[in-house]
Short mmCIF file of C-alpha atoms in Angstrom, two decimals:
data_model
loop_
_atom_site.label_atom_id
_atom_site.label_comp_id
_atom_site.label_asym_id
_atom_site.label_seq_id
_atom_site.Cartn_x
_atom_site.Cartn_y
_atom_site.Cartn_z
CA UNK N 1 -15.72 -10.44 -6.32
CA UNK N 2 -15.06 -13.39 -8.10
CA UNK N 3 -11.30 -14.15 -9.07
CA UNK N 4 -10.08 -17.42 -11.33
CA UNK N 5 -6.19 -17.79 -10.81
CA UNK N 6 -3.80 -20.68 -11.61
CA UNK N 7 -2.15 -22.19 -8.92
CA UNK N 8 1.25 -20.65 -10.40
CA UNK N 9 0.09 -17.60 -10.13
CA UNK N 10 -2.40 -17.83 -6.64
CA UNK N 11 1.87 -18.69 -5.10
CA UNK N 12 3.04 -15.93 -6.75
CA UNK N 13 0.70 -13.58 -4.90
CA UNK N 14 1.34 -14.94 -2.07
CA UNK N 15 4.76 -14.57 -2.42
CA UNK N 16 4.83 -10.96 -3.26
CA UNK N 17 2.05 -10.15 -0.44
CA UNK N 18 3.66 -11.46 2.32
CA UNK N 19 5.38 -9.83 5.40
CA UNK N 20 8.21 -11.74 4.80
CA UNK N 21 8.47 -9.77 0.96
CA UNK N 22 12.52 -8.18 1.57
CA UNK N 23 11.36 -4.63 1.10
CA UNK N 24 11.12 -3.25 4.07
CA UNK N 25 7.13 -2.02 4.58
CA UNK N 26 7.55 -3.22 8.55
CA UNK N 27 9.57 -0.52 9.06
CA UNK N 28 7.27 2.18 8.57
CA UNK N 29 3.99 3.01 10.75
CA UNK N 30 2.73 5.92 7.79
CA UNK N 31 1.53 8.44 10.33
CA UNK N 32 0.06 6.03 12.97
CA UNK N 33 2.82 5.97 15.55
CA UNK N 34 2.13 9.69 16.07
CA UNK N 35 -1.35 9.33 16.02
CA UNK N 36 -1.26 6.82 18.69
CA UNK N 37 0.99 8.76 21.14
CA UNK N 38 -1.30 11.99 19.83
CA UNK N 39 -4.14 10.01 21.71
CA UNK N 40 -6.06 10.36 18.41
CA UNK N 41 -6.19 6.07 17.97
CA UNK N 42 -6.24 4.50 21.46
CA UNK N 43 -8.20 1.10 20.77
CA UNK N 44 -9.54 -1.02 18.91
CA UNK N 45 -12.42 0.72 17.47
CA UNK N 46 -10.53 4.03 16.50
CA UNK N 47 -7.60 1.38 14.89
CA UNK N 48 -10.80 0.00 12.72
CA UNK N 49 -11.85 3.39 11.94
CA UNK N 50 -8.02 5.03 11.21
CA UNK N 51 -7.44 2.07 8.98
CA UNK N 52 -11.21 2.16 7.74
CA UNK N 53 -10.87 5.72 6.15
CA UNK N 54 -7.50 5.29 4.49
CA UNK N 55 -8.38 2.06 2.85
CA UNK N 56 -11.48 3.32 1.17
CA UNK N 57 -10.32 7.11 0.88
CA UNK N 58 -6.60 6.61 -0.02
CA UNK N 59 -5.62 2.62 -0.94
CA UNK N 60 -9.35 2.87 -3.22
CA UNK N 61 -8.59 6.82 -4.60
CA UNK N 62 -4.98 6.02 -5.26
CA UNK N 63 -2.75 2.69 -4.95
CA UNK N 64 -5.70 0.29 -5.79
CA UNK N 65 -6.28 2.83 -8.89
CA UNK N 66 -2.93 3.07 -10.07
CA UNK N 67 -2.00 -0.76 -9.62
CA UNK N 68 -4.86 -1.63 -12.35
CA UNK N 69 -3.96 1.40 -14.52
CA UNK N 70 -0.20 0.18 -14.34
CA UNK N 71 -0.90 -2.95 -15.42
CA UNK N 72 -3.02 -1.85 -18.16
CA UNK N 73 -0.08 -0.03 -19.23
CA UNK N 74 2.09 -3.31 -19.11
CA UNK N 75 -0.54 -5.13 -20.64
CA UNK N 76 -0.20 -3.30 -23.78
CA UNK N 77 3.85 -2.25 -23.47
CA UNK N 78 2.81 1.05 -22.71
CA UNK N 79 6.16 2.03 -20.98
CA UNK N 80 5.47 5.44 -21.00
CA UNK N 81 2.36 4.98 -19.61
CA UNK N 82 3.76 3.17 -16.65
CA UNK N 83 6.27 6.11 -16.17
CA UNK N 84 3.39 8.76 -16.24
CA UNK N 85 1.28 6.30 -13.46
CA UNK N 86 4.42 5.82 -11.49
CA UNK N 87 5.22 9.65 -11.37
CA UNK N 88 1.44 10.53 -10.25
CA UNK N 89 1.61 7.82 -7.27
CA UNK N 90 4.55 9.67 -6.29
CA UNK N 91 3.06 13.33 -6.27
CA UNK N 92 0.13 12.09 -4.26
CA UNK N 93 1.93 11.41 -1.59
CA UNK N 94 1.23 14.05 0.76
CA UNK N 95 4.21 14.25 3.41
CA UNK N 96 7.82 13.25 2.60
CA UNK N 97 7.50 10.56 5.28
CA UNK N 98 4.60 8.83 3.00
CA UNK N 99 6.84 9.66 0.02
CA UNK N 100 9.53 7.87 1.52
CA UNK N 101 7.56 4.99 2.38
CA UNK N 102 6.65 4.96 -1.04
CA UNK N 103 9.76 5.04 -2.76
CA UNK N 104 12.18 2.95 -0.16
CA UNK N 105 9.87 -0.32 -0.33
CA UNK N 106 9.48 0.35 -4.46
CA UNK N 107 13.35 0.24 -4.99
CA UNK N 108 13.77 -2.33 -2.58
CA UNK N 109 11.11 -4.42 -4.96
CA UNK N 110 12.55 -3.60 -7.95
CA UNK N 111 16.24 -4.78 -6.42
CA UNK N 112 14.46 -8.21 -5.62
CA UNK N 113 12.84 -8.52 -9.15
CA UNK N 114 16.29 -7.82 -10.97
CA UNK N 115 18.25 -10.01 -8.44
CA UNK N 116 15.19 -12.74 -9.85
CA UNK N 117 15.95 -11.98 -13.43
CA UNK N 118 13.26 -10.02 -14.01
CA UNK N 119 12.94 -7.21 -16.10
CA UNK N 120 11.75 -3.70 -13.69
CA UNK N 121 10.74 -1.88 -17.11
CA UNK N 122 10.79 1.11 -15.28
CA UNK N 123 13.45 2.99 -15.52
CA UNK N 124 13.61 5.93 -13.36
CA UNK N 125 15.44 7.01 -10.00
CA UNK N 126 12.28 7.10 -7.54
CA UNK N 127 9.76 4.28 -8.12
CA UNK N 128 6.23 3.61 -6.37
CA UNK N 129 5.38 0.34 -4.54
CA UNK N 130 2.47 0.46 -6.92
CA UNK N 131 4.28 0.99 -10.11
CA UNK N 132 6.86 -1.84 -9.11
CA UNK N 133 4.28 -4.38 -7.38
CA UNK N 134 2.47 -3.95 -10.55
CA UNK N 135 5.51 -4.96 -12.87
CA UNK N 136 6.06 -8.44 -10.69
CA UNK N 137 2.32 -9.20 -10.77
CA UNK N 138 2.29 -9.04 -14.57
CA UNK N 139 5.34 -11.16 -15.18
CA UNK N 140 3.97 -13.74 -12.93
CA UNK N 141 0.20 -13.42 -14.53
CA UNK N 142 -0.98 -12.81 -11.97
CA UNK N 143 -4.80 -11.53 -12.35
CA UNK N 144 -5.28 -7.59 -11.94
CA UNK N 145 -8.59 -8.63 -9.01
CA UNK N 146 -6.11 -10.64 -7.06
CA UNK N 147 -2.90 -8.90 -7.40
CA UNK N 148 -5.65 -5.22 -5.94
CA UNK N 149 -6.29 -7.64 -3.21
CA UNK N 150 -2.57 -8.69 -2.75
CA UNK N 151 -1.26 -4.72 -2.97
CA UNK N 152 -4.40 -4.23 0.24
CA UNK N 153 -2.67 -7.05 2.14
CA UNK N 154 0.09 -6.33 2.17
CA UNK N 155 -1.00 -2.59 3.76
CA UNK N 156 -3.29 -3.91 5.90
CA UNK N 157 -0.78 -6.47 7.59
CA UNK N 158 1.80 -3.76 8.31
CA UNK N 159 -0.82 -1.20 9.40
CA UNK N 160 -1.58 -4.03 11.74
CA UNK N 161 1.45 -5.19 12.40
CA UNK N 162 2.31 -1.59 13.85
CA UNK N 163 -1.14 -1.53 15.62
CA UNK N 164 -0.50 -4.50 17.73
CA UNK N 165 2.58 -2.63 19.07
CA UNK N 166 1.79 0.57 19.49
CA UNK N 167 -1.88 0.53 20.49
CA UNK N 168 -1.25 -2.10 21.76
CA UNK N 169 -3.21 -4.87 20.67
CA UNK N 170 -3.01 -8.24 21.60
CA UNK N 171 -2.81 -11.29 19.37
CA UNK N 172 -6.24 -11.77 19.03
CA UNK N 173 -7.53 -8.93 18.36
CA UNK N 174 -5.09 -7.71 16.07
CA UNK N 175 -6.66 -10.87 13.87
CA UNK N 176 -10.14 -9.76 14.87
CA UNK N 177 -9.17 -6.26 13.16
CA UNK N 178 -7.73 -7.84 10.48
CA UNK N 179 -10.56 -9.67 9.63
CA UNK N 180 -12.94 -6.51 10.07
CA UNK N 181 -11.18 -4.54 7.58
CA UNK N 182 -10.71 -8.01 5.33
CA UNK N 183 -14.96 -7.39 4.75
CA UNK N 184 -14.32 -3.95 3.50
CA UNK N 185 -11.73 -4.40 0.50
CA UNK N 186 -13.82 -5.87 -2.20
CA UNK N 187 -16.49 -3.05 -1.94
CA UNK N 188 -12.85 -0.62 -1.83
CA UNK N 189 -11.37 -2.19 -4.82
CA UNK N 190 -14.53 -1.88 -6.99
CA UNK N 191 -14.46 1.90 -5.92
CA UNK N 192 -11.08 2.03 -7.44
CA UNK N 193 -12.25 0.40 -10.88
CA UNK N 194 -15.11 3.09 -11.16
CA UNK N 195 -12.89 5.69 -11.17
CA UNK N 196 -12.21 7.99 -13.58
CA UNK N 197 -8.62 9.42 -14.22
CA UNK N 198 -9.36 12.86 -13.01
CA UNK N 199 -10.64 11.61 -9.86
CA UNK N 200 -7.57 10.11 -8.63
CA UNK N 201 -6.40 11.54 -4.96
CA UNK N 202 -6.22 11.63 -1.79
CA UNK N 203 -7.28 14.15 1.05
CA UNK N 204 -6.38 12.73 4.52
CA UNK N 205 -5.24 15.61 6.59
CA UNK N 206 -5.35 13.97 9.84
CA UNK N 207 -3.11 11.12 7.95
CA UNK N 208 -1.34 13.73 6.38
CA UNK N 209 -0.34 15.59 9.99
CA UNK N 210 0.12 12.65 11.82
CA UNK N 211 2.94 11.35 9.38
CA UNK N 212 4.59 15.01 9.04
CA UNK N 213 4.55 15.09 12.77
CA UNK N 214 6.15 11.52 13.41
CA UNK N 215 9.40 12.81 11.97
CA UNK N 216 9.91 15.14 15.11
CA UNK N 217 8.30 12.45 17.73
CA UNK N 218 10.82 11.93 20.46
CA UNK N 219 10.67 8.36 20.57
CA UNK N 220 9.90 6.15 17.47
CA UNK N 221 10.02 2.66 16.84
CA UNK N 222 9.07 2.95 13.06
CA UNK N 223 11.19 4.99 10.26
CA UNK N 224 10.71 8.44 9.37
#
């Protein structure tokens, strides 16, 4: 994947990919916490592989998907468009944990962008990450290749952020992960600009368990 981005816009993504984004992702573990005290992920290698799946079978099927058809939509004021895309991130979200998830770091995103003097264009009670990560990344022109790889960062850090926690990792290998996964999202994001519009979807039932479980777990760290 080759990607040519101003400097404007290369701090821009960097600004709305990073942990430090006020929205609130840290606070959620989607489905891992329970999978971890399930004994399903206990290491490093079954971290790699739970992280593995989703980001090829879920972030590739749906977010990565959405995000370039959203900004497609925005690309050509196709409001409605973005509304339609926005409502079919939400219904593929399989537990109301993961819709939750979904929705609290979206309005959070669109609060920041207003506070900014930006424009949300969406205008709707319940909004995706996707939809609204997609609405800052065209105001700042920022480049639909890098602002895919921004949404997948910005996953992949709080996936392993919770990791090094729960599992736990140390330090070090939480980076070695990192970097793992970090060879896997090109072929993932080219996956999602094959696709089709009827082939959009996920089917993660251990994902889907594991998050509809972690709202009963007796001890949490992460949201639910």
């Amino acid at each position: 994947m080759s990607i040519t981005i101003t400097d404007g816009a290369l701090l821009r993504l960097l600004q709305l990919s990073s942990a430090s984004l006020p929205v609130g992702g840290y606070a959620f573990s989607q489905g891992l916490e329970f999978a971890i005290e399930a004994g399903w992920v206990r290491n490093l290698k079954e971290t790699r592989e739970w992280l593995s799946l989703q980001l090829h079978d879920s972030l590739a099927q749906v977010d990565c998907a959405i995000l370039l058809r959203c900004l497609h939509a925005l690309e050509k004021a196709g409001i409605a468009q973005l509304h339609y895309w926005n409502q079919y991130a939400l219904a593929c979200r399989e537990t109301r944990e993961l819709r939750l998830t979904d929705t609290a770091t979206g309005s959070a995103l669109i609060r920041l962008l207003r506070q900014l003097g930006i424009d949300p264009q969406i205008q709707t009670e319940e909004v995706s990450f996707v939809a609204a990560f997609a609405v800052a990344a065209h105001h700042w022109q920022i480049p639909e290749e890098a602002a895919a790889l921004g949404l997948v960062w910005s996953w992949l850090e709080n996936q392993v952020a919770a990791a090094t926690k729960l599992v736990p990792l140390g330090q070090t290998l939480a980076q070695q992960l990192i970097g793992e996964i970090q060879h896997e999202v090109p072929a993932a994001i080219a996956r999602a600009r094959q696709l089709q519009d009827w082939e959009l979807g996920a089917g993660l039932p251990a994902l889907a368990i594991a998050s509809a479980r972690h709202e009963t777990q007796y001890t949490r760290l992460f949201r639910s």
